[in-house]
Short mmCIF file of C-alpha atoms and ligand atoms in Angstrom, two decimals:
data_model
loop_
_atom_site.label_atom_id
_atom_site.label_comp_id
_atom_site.label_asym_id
_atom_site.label_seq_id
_atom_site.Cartn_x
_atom_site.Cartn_y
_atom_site.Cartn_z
CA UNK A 8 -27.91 21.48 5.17
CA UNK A 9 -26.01 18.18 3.64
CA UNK A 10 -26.30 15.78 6.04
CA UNK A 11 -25.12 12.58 3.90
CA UNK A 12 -22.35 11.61 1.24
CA UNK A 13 -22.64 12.40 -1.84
CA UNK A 14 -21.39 9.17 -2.89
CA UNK A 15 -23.97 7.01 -3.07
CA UNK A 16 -22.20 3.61 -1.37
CA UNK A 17 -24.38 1.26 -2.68
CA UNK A 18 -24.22 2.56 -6.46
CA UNK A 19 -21.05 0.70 -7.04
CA UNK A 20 -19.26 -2.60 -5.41
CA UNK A 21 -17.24 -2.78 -2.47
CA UNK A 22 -13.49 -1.78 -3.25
CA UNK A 23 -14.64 0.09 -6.73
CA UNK A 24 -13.09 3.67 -7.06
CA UNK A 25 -15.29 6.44 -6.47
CA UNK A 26 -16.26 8.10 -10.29
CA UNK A 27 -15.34 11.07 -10.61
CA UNK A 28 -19.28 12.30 -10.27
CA UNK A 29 -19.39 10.39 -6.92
CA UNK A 30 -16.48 12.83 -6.33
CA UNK A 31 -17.39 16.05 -7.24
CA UNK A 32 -20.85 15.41 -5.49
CA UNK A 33 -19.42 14.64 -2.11
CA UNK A 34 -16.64 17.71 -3.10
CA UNK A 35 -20.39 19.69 -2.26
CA UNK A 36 -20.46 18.71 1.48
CA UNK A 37 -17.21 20.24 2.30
CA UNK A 38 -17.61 24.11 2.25
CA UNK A 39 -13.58 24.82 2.54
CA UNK A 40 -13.32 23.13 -0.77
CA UNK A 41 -14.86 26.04 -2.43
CA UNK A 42 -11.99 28.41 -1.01
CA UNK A 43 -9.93 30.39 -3.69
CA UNK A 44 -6.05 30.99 -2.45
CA UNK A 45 -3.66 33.58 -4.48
CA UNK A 46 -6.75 33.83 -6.77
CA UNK A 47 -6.58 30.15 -7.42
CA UNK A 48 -9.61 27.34 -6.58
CA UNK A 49 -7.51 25.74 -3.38
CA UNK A 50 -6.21 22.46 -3.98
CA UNK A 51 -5.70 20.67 -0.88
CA UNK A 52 -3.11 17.74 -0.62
CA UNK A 53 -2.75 17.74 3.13
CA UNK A 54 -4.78 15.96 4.37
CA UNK A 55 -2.39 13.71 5.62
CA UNK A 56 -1.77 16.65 8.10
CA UNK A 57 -5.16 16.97 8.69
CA UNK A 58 -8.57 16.33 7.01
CA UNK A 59 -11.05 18.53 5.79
CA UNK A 60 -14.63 18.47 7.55
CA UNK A 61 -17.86 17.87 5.80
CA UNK A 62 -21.25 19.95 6.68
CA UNK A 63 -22.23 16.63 9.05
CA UNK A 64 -19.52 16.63 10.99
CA UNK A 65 -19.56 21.14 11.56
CA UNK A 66 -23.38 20.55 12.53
CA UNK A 67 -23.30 17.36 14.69
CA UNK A 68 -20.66 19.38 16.67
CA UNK A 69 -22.90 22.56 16.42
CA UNK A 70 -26.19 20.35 17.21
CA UNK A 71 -24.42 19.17 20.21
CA UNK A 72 -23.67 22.42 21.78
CA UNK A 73 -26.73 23.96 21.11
CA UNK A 74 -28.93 21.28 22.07
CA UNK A 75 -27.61 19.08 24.98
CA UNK A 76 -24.05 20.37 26.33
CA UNK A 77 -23.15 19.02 29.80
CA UNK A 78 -20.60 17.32 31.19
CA UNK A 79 -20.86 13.02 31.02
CA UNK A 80 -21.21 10.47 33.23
CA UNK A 81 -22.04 13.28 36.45
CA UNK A 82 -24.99 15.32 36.91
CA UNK A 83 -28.37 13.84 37.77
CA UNK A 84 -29.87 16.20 35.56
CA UNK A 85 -31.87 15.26 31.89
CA UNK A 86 -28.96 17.26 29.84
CA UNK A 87 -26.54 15.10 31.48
CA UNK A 88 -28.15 12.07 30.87
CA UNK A 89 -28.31 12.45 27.45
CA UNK A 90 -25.08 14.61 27.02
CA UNK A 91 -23.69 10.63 28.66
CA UNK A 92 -25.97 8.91 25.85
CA UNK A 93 -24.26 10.90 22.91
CA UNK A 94 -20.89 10.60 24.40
CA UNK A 95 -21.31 6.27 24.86
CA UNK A 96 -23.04 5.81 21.19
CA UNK A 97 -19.62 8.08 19.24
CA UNK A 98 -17.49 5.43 22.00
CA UNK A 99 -19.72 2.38 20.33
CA UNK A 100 -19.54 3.80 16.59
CA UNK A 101 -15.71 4.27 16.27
CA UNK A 102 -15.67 0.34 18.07
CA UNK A 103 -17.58 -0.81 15.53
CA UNK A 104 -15.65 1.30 12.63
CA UNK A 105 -12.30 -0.91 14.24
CA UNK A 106 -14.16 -3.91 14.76
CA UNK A 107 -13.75 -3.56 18.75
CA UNK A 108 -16.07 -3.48 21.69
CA UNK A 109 -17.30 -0.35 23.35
CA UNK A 110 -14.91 -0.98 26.19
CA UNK A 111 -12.01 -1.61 24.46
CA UNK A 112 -12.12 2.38 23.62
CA UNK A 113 -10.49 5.66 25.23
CA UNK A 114 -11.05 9.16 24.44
CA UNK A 115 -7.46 11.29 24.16
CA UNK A 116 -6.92 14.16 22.82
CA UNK A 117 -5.27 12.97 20.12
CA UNK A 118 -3.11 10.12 18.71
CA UNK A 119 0.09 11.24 20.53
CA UNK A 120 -1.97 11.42 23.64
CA UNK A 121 -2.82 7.99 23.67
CA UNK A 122 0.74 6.27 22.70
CA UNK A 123 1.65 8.86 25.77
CA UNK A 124 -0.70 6.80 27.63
CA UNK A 125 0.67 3.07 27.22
CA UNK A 126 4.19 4.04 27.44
CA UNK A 127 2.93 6.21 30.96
CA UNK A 128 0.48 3.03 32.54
CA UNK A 129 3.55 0.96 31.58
CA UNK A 130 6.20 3.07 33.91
CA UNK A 131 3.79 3.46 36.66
CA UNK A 132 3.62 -0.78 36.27
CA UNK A 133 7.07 -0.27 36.40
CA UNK A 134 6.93 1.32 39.44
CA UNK A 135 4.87 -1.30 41.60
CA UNK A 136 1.57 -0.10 40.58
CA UNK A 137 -1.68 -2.10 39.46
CA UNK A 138 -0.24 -5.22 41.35
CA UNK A 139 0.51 -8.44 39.81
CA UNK A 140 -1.75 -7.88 37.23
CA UNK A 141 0.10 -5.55 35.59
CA UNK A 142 3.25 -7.59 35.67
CA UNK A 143 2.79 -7.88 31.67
CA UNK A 144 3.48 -4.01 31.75
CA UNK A 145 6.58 -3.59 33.79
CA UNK A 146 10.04 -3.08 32.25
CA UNK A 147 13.47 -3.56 33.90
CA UNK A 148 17.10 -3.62 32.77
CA UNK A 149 17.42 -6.07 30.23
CA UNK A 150 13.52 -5.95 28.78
CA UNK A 151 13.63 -4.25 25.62
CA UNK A 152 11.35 -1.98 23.66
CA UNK A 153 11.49 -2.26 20.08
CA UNK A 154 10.28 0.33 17.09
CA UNK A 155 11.40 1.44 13.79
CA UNK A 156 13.31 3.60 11.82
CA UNK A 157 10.49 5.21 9.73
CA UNK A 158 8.04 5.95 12.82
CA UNK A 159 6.18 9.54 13.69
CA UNK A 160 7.85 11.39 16.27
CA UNK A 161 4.91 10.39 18.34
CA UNK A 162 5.73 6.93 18.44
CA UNK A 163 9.37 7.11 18.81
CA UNK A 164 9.82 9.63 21.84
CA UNK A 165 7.19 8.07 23.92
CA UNK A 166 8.93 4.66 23.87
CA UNK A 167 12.60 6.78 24.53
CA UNK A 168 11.26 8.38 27.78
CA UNK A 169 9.66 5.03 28.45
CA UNK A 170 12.91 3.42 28.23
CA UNK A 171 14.99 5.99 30.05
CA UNK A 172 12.38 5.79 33.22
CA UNK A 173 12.56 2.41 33.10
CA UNK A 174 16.51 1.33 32.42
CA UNK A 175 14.83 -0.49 29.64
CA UNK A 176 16.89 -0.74 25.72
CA UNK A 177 15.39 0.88 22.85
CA UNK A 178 15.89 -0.99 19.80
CA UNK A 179 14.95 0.41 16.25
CA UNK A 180 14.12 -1.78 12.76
CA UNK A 181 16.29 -0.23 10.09
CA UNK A 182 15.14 0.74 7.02
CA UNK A 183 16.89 -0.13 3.68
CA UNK A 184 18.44 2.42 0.86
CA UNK A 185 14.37 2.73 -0.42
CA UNK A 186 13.41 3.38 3.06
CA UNK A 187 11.31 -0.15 3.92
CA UNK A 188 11.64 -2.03 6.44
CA UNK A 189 14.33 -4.42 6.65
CA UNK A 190 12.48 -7.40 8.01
CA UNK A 191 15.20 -9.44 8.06
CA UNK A 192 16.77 -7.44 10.68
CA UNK A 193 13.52 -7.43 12.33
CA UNK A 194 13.46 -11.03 12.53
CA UNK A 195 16.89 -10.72 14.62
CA UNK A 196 15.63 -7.74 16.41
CA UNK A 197 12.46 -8.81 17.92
CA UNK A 198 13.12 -11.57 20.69
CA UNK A 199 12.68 -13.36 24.07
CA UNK A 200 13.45 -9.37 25.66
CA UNK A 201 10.86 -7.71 23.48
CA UNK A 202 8.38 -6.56 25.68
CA UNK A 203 7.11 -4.42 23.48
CA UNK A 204 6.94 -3.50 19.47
CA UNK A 205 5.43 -0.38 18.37
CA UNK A 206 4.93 0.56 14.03
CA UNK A 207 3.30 2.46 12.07
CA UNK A 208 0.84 0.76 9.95
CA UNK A 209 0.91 3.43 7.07
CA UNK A 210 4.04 5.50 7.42
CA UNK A 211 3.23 9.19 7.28
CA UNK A 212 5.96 10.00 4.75
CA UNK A 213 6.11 7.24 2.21
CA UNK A 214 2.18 6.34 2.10
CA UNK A 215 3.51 2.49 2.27
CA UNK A 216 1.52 -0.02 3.79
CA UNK A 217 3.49 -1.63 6.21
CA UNK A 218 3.33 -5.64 6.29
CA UNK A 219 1.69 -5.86 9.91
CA UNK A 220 1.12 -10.13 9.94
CA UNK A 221 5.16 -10.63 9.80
CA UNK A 222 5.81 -8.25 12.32
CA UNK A 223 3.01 -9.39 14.17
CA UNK A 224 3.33 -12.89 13.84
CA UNK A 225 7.40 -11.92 15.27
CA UNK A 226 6.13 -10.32 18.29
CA UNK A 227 3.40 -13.14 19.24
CA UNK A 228 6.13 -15.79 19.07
CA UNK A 229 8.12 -14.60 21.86
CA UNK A 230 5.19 -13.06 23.74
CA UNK A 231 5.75 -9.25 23.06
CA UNK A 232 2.42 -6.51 23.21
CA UNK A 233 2.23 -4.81 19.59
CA UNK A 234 0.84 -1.11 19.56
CA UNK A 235 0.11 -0.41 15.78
CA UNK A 236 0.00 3.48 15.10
CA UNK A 237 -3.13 3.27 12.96
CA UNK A 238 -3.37 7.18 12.35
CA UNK A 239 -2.93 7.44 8.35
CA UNK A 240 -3.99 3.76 7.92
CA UNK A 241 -7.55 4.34 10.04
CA UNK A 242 -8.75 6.92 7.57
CA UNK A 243 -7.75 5.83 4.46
CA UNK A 244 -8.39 1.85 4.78
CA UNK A 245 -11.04 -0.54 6.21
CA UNK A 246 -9.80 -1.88 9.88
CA UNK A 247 -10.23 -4.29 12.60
CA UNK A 248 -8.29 -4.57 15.51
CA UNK A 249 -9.08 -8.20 15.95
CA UNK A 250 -8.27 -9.33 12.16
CA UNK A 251 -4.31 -7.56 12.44
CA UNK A 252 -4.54 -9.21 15.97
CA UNK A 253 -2.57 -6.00 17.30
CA UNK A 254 -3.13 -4.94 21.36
CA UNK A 255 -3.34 -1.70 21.21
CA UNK A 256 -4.15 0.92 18.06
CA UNK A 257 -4.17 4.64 18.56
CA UNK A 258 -5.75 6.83 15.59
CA UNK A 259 -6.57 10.68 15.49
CA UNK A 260 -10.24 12.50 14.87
CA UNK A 261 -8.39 14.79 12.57
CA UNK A 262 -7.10 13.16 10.12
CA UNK A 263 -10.62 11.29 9.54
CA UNK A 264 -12.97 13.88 8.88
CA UNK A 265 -13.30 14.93 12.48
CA UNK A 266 -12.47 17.76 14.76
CA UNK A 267 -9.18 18.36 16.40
CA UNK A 268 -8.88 17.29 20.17
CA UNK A 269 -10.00 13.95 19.67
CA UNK A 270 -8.48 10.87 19.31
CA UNK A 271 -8.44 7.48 20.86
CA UNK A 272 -6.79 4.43 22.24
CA UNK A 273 -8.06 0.76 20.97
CA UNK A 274 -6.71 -1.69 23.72
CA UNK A 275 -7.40 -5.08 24.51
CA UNK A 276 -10.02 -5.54 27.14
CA UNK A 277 -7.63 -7.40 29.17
CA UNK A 278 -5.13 -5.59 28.78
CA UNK A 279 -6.91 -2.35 29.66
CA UNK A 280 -8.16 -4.13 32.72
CA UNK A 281 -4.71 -5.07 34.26
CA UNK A 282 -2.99 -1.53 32.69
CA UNK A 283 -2.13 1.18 36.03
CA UNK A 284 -3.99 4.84 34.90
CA UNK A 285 -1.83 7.62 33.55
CA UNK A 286 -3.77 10.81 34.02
CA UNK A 287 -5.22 10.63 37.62
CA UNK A 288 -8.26 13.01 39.01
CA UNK A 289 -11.81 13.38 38.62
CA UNK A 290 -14.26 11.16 36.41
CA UNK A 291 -11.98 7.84 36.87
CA UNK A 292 -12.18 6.79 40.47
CA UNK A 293 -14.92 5.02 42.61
CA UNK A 294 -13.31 5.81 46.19
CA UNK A 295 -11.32 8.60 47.29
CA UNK A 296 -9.46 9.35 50.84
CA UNK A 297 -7.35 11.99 51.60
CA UNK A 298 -4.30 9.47 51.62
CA UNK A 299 -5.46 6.77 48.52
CA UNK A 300 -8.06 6.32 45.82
CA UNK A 301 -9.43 3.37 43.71
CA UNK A 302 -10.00 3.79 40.20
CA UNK A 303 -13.62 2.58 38.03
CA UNK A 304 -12.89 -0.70 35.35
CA UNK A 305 -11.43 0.66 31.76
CA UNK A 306 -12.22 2.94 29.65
CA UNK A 307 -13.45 4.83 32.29
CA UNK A 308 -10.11 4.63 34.39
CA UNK A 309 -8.03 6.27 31.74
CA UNK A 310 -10.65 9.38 30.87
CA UNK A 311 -9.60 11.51 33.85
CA UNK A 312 -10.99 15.24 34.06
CA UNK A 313 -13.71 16.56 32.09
CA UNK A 314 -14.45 15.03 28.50
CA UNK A 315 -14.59 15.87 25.30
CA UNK A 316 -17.99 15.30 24.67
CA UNK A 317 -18.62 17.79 21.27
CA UNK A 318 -15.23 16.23 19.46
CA UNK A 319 -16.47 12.47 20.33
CA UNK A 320 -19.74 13.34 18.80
CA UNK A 321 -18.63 14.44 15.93
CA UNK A 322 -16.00 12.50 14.99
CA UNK A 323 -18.71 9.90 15.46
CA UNK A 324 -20.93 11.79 12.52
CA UNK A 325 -17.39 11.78 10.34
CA UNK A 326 -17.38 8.00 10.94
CA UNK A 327 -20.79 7.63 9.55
CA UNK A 328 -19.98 10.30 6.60
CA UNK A 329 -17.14 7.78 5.76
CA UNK A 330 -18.75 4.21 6.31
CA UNK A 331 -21.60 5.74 4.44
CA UNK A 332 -19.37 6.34 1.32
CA UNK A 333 -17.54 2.78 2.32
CA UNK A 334 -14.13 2.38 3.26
CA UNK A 335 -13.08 -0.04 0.60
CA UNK A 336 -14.47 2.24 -2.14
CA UNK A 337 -12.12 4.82 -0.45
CA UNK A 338 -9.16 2.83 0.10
CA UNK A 339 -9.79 1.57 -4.11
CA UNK A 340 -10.16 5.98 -4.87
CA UNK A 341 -7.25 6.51 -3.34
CA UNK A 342 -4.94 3.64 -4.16
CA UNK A 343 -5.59 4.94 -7.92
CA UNK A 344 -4.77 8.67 -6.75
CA UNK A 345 -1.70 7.39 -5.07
CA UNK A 346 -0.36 5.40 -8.49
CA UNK A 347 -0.51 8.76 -10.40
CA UNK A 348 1.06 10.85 -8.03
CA UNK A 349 3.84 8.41 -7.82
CA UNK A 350 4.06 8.06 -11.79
CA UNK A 351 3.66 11.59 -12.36
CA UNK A 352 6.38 13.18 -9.81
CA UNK A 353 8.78 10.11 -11.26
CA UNK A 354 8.67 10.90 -14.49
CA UNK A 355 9.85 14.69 -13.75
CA UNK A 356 13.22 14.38 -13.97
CA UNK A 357 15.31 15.83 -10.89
CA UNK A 358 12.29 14.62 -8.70
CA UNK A 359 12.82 11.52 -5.90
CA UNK A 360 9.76 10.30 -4.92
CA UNK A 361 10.65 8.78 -1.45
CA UNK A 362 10.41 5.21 -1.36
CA UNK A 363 9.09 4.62 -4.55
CA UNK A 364 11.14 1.51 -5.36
CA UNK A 365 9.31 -0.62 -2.36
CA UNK A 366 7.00 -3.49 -3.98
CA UNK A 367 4.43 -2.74 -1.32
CA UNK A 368 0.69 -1.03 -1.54
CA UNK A 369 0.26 2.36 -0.71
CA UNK A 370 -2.31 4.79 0.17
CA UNK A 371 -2.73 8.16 -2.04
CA UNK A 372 0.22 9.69 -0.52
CA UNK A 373 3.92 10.74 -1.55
CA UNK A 374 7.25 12.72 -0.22
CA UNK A 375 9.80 13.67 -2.68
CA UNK A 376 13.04 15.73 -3.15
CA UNK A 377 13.19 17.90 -6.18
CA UNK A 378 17.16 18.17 -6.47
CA UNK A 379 18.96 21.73 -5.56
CA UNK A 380 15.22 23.27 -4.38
CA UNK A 381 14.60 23.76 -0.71
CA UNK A 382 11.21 21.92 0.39
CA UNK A 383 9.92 25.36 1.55
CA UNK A 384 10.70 26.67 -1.75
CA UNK A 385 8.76 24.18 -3.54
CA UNK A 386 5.93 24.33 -1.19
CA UNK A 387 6.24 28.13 -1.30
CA UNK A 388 6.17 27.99 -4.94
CA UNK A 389 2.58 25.67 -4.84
CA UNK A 390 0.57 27.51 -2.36
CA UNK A 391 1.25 30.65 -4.61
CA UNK A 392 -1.00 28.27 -7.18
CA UNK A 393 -3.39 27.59 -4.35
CA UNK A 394 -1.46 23.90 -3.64
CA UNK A 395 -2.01 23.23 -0.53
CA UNK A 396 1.10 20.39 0.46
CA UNK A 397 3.39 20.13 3.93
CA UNK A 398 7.06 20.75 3.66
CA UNK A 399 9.76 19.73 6.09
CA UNK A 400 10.34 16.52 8.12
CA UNK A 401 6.75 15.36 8.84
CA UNK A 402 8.37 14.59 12.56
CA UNK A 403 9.77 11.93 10.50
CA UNK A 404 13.30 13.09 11.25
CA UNK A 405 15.32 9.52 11.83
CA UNK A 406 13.53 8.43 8.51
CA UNK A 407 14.78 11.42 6.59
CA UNK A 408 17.98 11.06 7.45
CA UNK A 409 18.55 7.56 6.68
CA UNK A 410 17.35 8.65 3.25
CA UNK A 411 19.91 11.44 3.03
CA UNK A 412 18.03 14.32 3.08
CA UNK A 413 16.49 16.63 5.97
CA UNK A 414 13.24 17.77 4.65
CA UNK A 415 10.68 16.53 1.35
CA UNK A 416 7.71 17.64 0.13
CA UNK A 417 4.57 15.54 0.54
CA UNK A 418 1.08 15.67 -1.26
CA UNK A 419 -1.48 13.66 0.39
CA UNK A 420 -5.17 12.86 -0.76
CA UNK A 421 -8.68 11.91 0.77
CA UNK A 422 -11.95 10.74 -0.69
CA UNK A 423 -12.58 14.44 -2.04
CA UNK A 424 -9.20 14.96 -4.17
CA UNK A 425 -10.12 14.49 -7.65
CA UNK A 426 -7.18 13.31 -10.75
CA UNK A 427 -7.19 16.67 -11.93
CA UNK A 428 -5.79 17.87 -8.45
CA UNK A 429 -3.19 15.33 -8.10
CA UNK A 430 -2.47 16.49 -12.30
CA UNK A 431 -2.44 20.07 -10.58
CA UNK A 432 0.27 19.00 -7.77
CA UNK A 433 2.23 17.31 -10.61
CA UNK A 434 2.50 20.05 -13.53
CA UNK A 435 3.31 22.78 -10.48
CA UNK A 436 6.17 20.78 -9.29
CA UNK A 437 7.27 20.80 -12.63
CA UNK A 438 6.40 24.49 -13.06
CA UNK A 439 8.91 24.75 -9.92
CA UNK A 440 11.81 23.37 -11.43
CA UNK A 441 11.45 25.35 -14.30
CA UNK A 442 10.87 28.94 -11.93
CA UNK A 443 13.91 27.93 -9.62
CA UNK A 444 16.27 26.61 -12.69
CA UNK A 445 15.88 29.60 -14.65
CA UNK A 446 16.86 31.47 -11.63
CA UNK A 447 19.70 29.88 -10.26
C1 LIG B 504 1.78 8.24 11.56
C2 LIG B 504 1.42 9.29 12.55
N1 LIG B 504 1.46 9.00 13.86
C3 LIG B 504 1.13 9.89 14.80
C4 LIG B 504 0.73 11.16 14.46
C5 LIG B 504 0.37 12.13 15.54
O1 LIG B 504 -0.94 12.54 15.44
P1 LIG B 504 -1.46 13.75 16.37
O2 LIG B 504 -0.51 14.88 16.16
O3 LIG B 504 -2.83 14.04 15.89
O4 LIG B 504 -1.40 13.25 17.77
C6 LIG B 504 0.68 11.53 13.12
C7 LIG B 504 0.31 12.90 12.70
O5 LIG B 504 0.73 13.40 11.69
C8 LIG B 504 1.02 10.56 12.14
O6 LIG B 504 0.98 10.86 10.83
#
């Protein structure tokens, strides 16, 4: 049983790229790595999509259920007790991880969970309840909600329900002919109605790095909340909450070495406290009549029903797999990953690597369009060389269309993808053009 990296963190300074022997030993601790697909060794570049799970984070979950399953924060009993125990020390390690308190966290199911969460606490504000403490929440005709152009599906359709409930306007940054943000339209954009600005920190399809000060320092001057979808920036770089100076943050277990079913809300304590509940029931009241019920101080208030106790736990053991290898080191691995993708899939002629002209960092992930070849095609084409990439619109559809195209192909990379695999992504697309050319 592996229990820790196989990087050894303090072998090498903070922010230096993980050698490629750092690599291949922490390759050891995740067993799906070993796979062979079509008679190929699997190469897996999509992990944007989702992570793969080292042995620490399959056995905390296992050592959970075999050893102290029950339900938190209810029975009297021993199990529960330390079931609760478990559950509160994964809340305090993923605070820390952010640089939040314990309090400041909320379990969800997932990332699209928890944006579902603000934008539902802010129509029930809208609708009278929490009091005047929740006045900060409420939205009216004339209040306006603004996101952008290169968002997740999860954080754009949220924030349209949330202004169709509410008679609120949805406003949208535009992106220019590279596909970054046009800040100067931002500037205009965000103002005395903004109630609201929700961006991704690490957009999902062009692996930039999004420049959250300006667009934070634009909502704090006219008073706006900022929700910063943190879920391919929370994985792949160091974070704190208080640093960006963001409200809220929503990540996913997934996508950082953790099960599925998890994810979480980071909100500001205040802002927790004074936020109406969305899901209502069991586990997240104090008093209950038949005709009313009061509901326990945050995070407690928004974790209605029955928890995930198993997921928490270990996503909590992938936290410690990756603060163990360092997240600086990581962000440094894959930063050089990213460069050569980029480089490589440019210099294949009839390949556009999406957004490759904007002069900001990026993570170890690219989308591109190979001219006349269908995304499934090309992806079709990989997986029959045991490339594992996604094809499609990454529920990125607004952004693909402003970019003139419906669907891309994207290759994404985590601490365990090695040079030679993002060399192995390369030489198959160009293997691809050749196939489909030849045919056509
Ligand atoms: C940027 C971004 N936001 C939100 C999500 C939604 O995450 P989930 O489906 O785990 O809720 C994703 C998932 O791909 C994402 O990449």
């Amino acid at each position: 049983m592996s229990t820790s990296p196989g990087a050894d963190a303090t072998a090498a300074p903070s922010g230096h790229p993980l050698t490629e022997d750092e690599v291949r030993r922490l390759r050891e601790d995740f067993p799906i790595l070993r796979a062979d697909v079509h008679g190929h060794p699997l190469v897996y570049l999509d992990s944007g999509a989702t992570a793969q799970r080292p042995l620490a984070v399959l056995d905390a979950e296992r050592e959970f259920a075999t050893t102290l399953n029950a339900a938190v924060h209810r029975g009297a009993h021993t199990l529960a007790a330390e079931a609760t125990e478990v559950f509160e020390d994964a809340r305090a390690t993923l605070a820390r991880f952010v640089g939040a308190d314990e309090g400041e966290i909320v379990w969800t199911s997932n990332a699209t969970e928890a944006l579902n969460l603000i934008a539902y606490s802010m129509s029930n504000a809208s609708l009278g309840r929490g009091g005047s403490a929740a006045d900060r929440f409420r939205l009216g005709e004339g209040d306006e909600i603004v996101t952008t152009e290169m968002e997740h599906h999860a954080n754009l359709i949220p924030w349209q329900e949330l202004a169709a409930r509410t008679g609120a306007t949805l406003r949208v940054i535009p992106l220019d002919d590279d596909g970054a943000l046009r800040l100067d339209a931002a500037a205009e954009i965000i103002g005395e109605r903004t109630k609201l600005l929700a961006f991704t920190h690490v957009s999902n399809v062009l692996g930039v790095i999004n420049p959250v000060d300006t667009l934070v320092a634009a909502a704090r001057a006219v008073g706006a909340l900022v929700v910063l979808d943190a879920c391919q920036s929370a994985p792949h770089l160091p974070l704190d909450v208080r640093t960006l100076d963001i409200d809220f943050a929503v990540i996913s277990g997934h996508k950082m070495l953790g099960p599925t079913g998890i994810g979480a809300l980071y909100g500001r304590r205040e802002l927790l406290e004074a936020m109406p509940p969305f899901l209502t029931g069991g586990s997240m009241i104090t008093t209950v009549t038949t005709t009313a019920a009061e509901y326990l101080p945050p995070p407690q208030r928004f974790e209605a029903g029955t928890q995930r106790v198993s997921q928490a736990v270990a996503l909590a053991a992938a936290i410690d797999y990756l603060s163990d290898v360092g997240m600086p080191r990581i962000a440094a691995h894959e930063a050089e990953l990213g460069r050569h993708l980029v480089d490589g899939l440019t210099a294949i002629e009839g390949v556009r690597v999406l957004g490759s002209g904007i002069a900001l960092p990026r993570v170890g992930l690219a989308s591109f369009d190979v001219e006349g070849i269908h995304s499934h095609d090309v992806g079709q084409f990989l997986d029959d060389l045991g490339i594992a990439v996604r094809v499609g619109h990454h529920c990125a559809q607004p952004l693909h269309r402003r970019l003139g195209i419906i669907s891309s192909t994207r290759a994404s990379t985590y601490l365990y993808t090695t040079r030679a695999e993002v060399d192995a992504v390369i030489d198959g697309v160009s293997r691809a053009i050749e196939f489909f050319r030849r045919g056509a």
